[in-house]
């Protein structure tokens, strides 16, 4: 079973360690400056279902309110001081370090501006007030009604997964095993 899971992994342990460190720095900075965010996509699934990074994921996804983007951009030098690059990519942003990144999706009143993400829009009472969950050892913000949101947008999310990431094209549907539900965690230093 471990071999099957290892075949799904696209990040090595060093990359996982860096991605968690990036996410921790981002969450700390967002909290310090009262920038509202919530985990989304695979990161929300990871926080709820796995307690951290999904083994076959290769990035972190969050949403930020459109009105908080000017403040986030003002903090660009803080991220540069941590050796990260904050860049705008079309209608969203990325926090990057080498080939690793955190997608920062910009939403307005729970709605994504990208046409391809419309099915992931939040219903009125799903998004706020934010809840909390653990992503590894990082306490993160999650949408208010995360379970209801996941049930609506990712049917069968508790038992099935789609293997999809930025390094492997295409999607593969799998049934989750107990081992696959374990988070891909950073190593202790």
mmCIF file of C-alpha atoms in Angstrom:
data_model
loop_
_atom_site.group_PDB
_atom_site.id
_atom_site.type_symbol
_atom_site.label_atom_id
_atom_site.label_comp_id
_atom_site.label_asym_id
_atom_site.label_seq_id
_atom_site.Cartn_x
_atom_site.Cartn_y
_atom_site.Cartn_z
ATOM 1 C CA UNK A 1 0.000 0.000 0.000
ATOM 2 C CA UNK A 2 2.846 2.426 0.798
ATOM 3 C CA UNK A 3 4.224 1.963 -2.719
ATOM 4 C CA UNK A 4 0.839 2.897 -4.213
ATOM 5 C CA UNK A 5 0.754 6.098 -2.148
ATOM 6 C CA UNK A 6 4.368 6.943 -2.972
ATOM 7 C CA UNK A 7 3.525 6.733 -6.690
ATOM 8 C CA UNK A 8 0.868 9.426 -6.195
ATOM 9 C CA UNK A 9 3.226 11.896 -4.515
ATOM 10 C CA UNK A 10 4.575 14.695 -6.694
ATOM 11 C CA UNK A 11 6.511 16.613 -4.043
ATOM 12 C CA UNK A 12 9.556 15.277 -2.266
ATOM 13 C CA UNK A 13 9.974 15.711 1.494
ATOM 14 C CA UNK A 14 12.139 18.827 1.162
ATOM 15 C CA UNK A 15 9.499 20.487 -1.037
ATOM 16 C CA UNK A 16 6.775 19.564 1.469
ATOM 17 C CA UNK A 17 8.835 21.120 4.271
ATOM 18 C CA UNK A 18 9.246 24.342 2.264
ATOM 19 C CA UNK A 19 5.554 24.491 1.287
ATOM 20 C CA UNK A 20 4.451 24.155 4.926
ATOM 21 C CA UNK A 21 6.958 26.834 5.939
ATOM 22 C CA UNK A 22 5.634 29.148 3.200
ATOM 23 C CA UNK A 23 2.047 28.537 4.308
ATOM 24 C CA UNK A 24 2.936 29.169 7.952
ATOM 25 C CA UNK A 25 4.621 32.472 7.023
ATOM 26 C CA UNK A 26 1.634 33.484 4.878
ATOM 27 C CA UNK A 27 -0.945 32.629 7.560
ATOM 28 C CA UNK A 28 1.067 34.456 10.236
ATOM 29 C CA UNK A 29 1.349 37.553 8.020
ATOM 30 C CA UNK A 30 -2.319 37.525 7.007
ATOM 31 C CA UNK A 31 -3.383 37.178 10.643
ATOM 32 C CA UNK A 32 -1.000 39.923 11.808
ATOM 33 C CA UNK A 33 -2.436 42.410 9.305
ATOM 34 C CA UNK A 34 -6.075 41.230 9.684
ATOM 35 C CA UNK A 35 -6.356 40.095 6.071
ATOM 36 C CA UNK A 36 -9.323 37.750 5.771
ATOM 37 C CA UNK A 37 -8.647 34.435 4.047
ATOM 38 C CA UNK A 38 -9.909 30.875 3.953
ATOM 39 C CA UNK A 39 -8.519 27.592 2.665
ATOM 40 C CA UNK A 40 -10.052 26.491 -0.625
ATOM 41 C CA UNK A 41 -9.842 23.651 -3.159
ATOM 42 C CA UNK A 42 -7.442 20.865 -2.291
ATOM 43 C CA UNK A 43 -6.200 22.748 0.758
ATOM 44 C CA UNK A 44 -9.697 22.859 2.240
ATOM 45 C CA UNK A 45 -10.104 19.150 1.481
ATOM 46 C CA UNK A 46 -6.690 18.563 3.040
ATOM 47 C CA UNK A 47 -7.525 20.495 6.199
ATOM 48 C CA UNK A 48 -10.890 18.764 6.691
ATOM 49 C CA UNK A 49 -10.252 15.237 5.414
ATOM 50 C CA UNK A 50 -6.497 14.758 5.991
ATOM 51 C CA UNK A 51 -5.456 17.301 8.605
ATOM 52 C CA UNK A 52 -2.790 18.673 6.266
ATOM 53 C CA UNK A 53 -1.422 18.440 2.749
ATOM 54 C CA UNK A 54 -2.986 15.775 0.551
ATOM 55 C CA UNK A 55 -0.186 13.407 -0.501
ATOM 56 C CA UNK A 56 -0.744 13.981 -4.224
ATOM 57 C CA UNK A 57 -1.212 17.747 -4.041
ATOM 58 C CA UNK A 58 1.532 20.132 -5.086
ATOM 59 C CA UNK A 59 0.384 23.524 -3.842
ATOM 60 C CA UNK A 60 -1.762 25.389 -1.319
ATOM 61 C CA UNK A 61 -4.996 27.192 -2.250
ATOM 62 C CA UNK A 62 -6.602 30.042 -0.342
ATOM 63 C CA UNK A 63 -9.187 32.722 -1.062
ATOM 64 C CA UNK A 64 -8.877 36.377 -0.099
ATOM 65 C CA UNK A 65 -11.503 39.084 -0.235
ATOM 66 C CA UNK A 66 -11.004 41.488 -3.158
ATOM 67 C CA UNK A 67 -11.022 44.508 -0.847
ATOM 68 C CA UNK A 68 -7.970 43.115 1.043
ATOM 69 C CA UNK A 69 -5.750 42.861 -2.046
ATOM 70 C CA UNK A 70 -4.310 46.424 -1.782
ATOM 71 C CA UNK A 71 -3.117 45.625 1.756
ATOM 72 C CA UNK A 72 -1.704 42.283 0.621
ATOM 73 C CA UNK A 73 0.213 44.019 -2.181
ATOM 74 C CA UNK A 74 1.521 46.545 0.341
ATOM 75 C CA UNK A 75 3.093 43.607 2.226
ATOM 76 C CA UNK A 76 5.060 42.443 -0.822
ATOM 77 C CA UNK A 77 8.376 43.532 0.726
ATOM 78 C CA UNK A 78 7.701 41.370 3.792
ATOM 79 C CA UNK A 79 7.371 38.329 1.521
ATOM 80 C CA UNK A 80 10.471 39.327 -0.443
ATOM 81 C CA UNK A 81 12.347 39.443 2.868
ATOM 82 C CA UNK A 82 11.334 35.812 3.385
ATOM 83 C CA UNK A 83 12.680 34.972 -0.100
ATOM 84 C CA UNK A 84 9.194 34.658 -1.647
ATOM 85 C CA UNK A 85 7.740 36.358 -4.673
ATOM 86 C CA UNK A 86 4.165 37.678 -4.674
ATOM 87 C CA UNK A 87 2.904 37.877 -8.275
ATOM 88 C CA UNK A 88 -0.387 38.586 -10.013
ATOM 89 C CA UNK A 89 -1.450 35.898 -12.482
ATOM 90 C CA UNK A 90 -4.551 36.928 -14.391
ATOM 91 C CA UNK A 91 -7.417 37.182 -11.883
ATOM 92 C CA UNK A 92 -5.538 35.625 -8.955
ATOM 93 C CA UNK A 93 -2.137 35.794 -7.261
ATOM 94 C CA UNK A 94 0.650 33.433 -6.306
ATOM 95 C CA UNK A 95 3.154 33.394 -3.496
ATOM 96 C CA UNK A 96 6.144 31.628 -5.036
ATOM 97 C CA UNK A 97 9.457 30.176 -4.030
ATOM 98 C CA UNK A 98 11.343 28.350 -6.755
ATOM 99 C CA UNK A 99 8.862 25.825 -8.246
ATOM 100 C CA UNK A 100 6.533 25.873 -5.219
ATOM 101 C CA UNK A 101 3.555 28.161 -4.850
ATOM 102 C CA UNK A 102 0.438 29.120 -2.960
ATOM 103 C CA UNK A 103 -2.514 30.109 -5.134
ATOM 104 C CA UNK A 104 -4.329 33.141 -3.743
ATOM 105 C CA UNK A 105 -7.761 33.303 -5.327
ATOM 106 C CA UNK A 106 -9.487 36.668 -5.149
ATOM 107 C CA UNK A 107 -13.194 36.484 -4.427
ATOM 108 C CA UNK A 108 -15.885 39.066 -3.935
ATOM 109 C CA UNK A 109 -18.786 38.165 -1.650
ATOM 110 C CA UNK A 110 -17.900 34.482 -2.034
ATOM 111 C CA UNK A 111 -17.783 34.590 -5.841
ATOM 112 C CA UNK A 112 -14.777 33.711 -8.001
ATOM 113 C CA UNK A 113 -14.243 35.968 -11.038
ATOM 114 C CA UNK A 114 -12.963 33.093 -13.195
ATOM 115 C CA UNK A 115 -15.620 31.398 -15.307
ATOM 116 C CA UNK A 116 -14.096 27.936 -14.761
ATOM 117 C CA UNK A 117 -14.484 28.280 -10.966
ATOM 118 C CA UNK A 118 -18.161 29.308 -10.871
ATOM 119 C CA UNK A 119 -19.223 25.900 -9.566
ATOM 120 C CA UNK A 120 -17.013 26.566 -6.526
ATOM 121 C CA UNK A 121 -18.691 29.852 -5.588
ATOM 122 C CA UNK A 122 -19.848 30.040 -1.988
ATOM 123 C CA UNK A 123 -23.493 30.333 -1.124
ATOM 124 C CA UNK A 124 -24.434 33.276 1.069
ATOM 125 C CA UNK A 125 -24.034 31.634 4.481
ATOM 126 C CA UNK A 126 -21.257 29.134 3.632
ATOM 127 C CA UNK A 127 -18.268 31.455 3.674
ATOM 128 C CA UNK A 128 -18.456 33.660 6.778
ATOM 129 C CA UNK A 129 -17.881 33.805 9.653
ATOM 130 C CA UNK A 130 -14.697 31.804 9.247
ATOM 131 C CA UNK A 131 -14.046 28.625 11.152
ATOM 132 C CA UNK A 132 -10.710 27.130 12.151
ATOM 133 C CA UNK A 133 -8.988 23.855 11.330
ATOM 134 C CA UNK A 134 -5.524 22.405 11.588
ATOM 135 C CA UNK A 135 -3.339 21.986 8.527
ATOM 136 C CA UNK A 136 -0.493 19.985 10.013
ATOM 137 C CA UNK A 137 0.570 22.194 12.935
ATOM 138 C CA UNK A 138 -0.801 25.395 11.338
ATOM 139 C CA UNK A 139 -4.141 26.731 12.539
ATOM 140 C CA UNK A 140 -5.908 27.972 9.408
ATOM 141 C CA UNK A 141 -9.144 29.721 8.503
ATOM 142 C CA UNK A 142 -11.776 27.701 6.695
ATOM 143 C CA UNK A 143 -15.209 28.618 5.341
ATOM 144 C CA UNK A 144 -17.989 28.725 7.938
ATOM 145 C CA UNK A 145 -19.939 25.772 6.561
ATOM 146 C CA UNK A 146 -17.044 23.803 5.103
ATOM 147 C CA UNK A 147 -18.716 20.383 5.264
ATOM 148 C CA UNK A 148 -21.861 21.618 3.504
ATOM 149 C CA UNK A 149 -19.707 23.403 0.929
ATOM 150 C CA UNK A 150 -17.622 20.274 0.264
ATOM 151 C CA UNK A 151 -20.754 18.123 0.010
ATOM 152 C CA UNK A 152 -22.159 20.512 -2.593
ATOM 153 C CA UNK A 153 -18.995 21.137 -4.641
ATOM 154 C CA UNK A 154 -17.101 17.841 -4.250
ATOM 155 C CA UNK A 155 -19.722 15.048 -4.092
ATOM 156 C CA UNK A 156 -18.379 11.875 -2.413
ATOM 157 C CA UNK A 157 -15.339 13.822 -1.126
ATOM 158 C CA UNK A 158 -15.179 11.666 1.993
ATOM 159 C CA UNK A 159 -14.641 8.418 0.065
ATOM 160 C CA UNK A 160 -13.282 9.409 -3.357
ATOM 161 C CA UNK A 161 -10.578 11.682 -4.677
ATOM 162 C CA UNK A 162 -9.484 12.990 -8.012
ATOM 163 C CA UNK A 163 -5.759 12.887 -8.505
ATOM 164 C CA UNK A 164 -4.959 16.187 -10.136
ATOM 165 C CA UNK A 165 -2.086 18.596 -9.726
ATOM 166 C CA UNK A 166 -0.024 21.052 -11.749
ATOM 167 C CA UNK A 167 2.734 18.554 -12.583
ATOM 168 C CA UNK A 168 0.569 15.711 -13.852
ATOM 169 C CA UNK A 169 -2.034 16.541 -16.465
ATOM 170 C CA UNK A 170 -5.428 14.890 -16.467
ATOM 171 C CA UNK A 171 -7.545 13.589 -13.609
ATOM 172 C CA UNK A 172 -7.681 10.131 -12.103
ATOM 173 C CA UNK A 173 -10.541 9.110 -9.809
ATOM 174 C CA UNK A 174 -9.621 6.845 -6.879
ATOM 175 C CA UNK A 175 -11.289 5.372 -3.821
ATOM 176 C CA UNK A 176 -9.577 6.549 -0.652
ATOM 177 C CA UNK A 177 -7.880 4.062 1.627
ATOM 178 C CA UNK A 178 -7.077 4.732 5.280
ATOM 179 C CA UNK A 179 -3.442 5.313 4.348
ATOM 180 C CA UNK A 180 -4.404 7.864 1.674
ATOM 181 C CA UNK A 181 -6.246 9.911 4.306
ATOM 182 C CA UNK A 182 -3.017 10.577 6.216
ATOM 183 C CA UNK A 183 -1.533 14.049 5.668
ATOM 184 C CA UNK A 184 1.823 14.561 3.962
ATOM 185 C CA UNK A 185 3.534 16.366 6.832
ATOM 186 C CA UNK A 186 6.825 18.211 7.111
ATOM 187 C CA UNK A 187 9.637 16.456 8.928
ATOM 188 C CA UNK A 188 10.552 17.597 12.422
ATOM 189 C CA UNK A 189 13.771 19.548 12.679
#
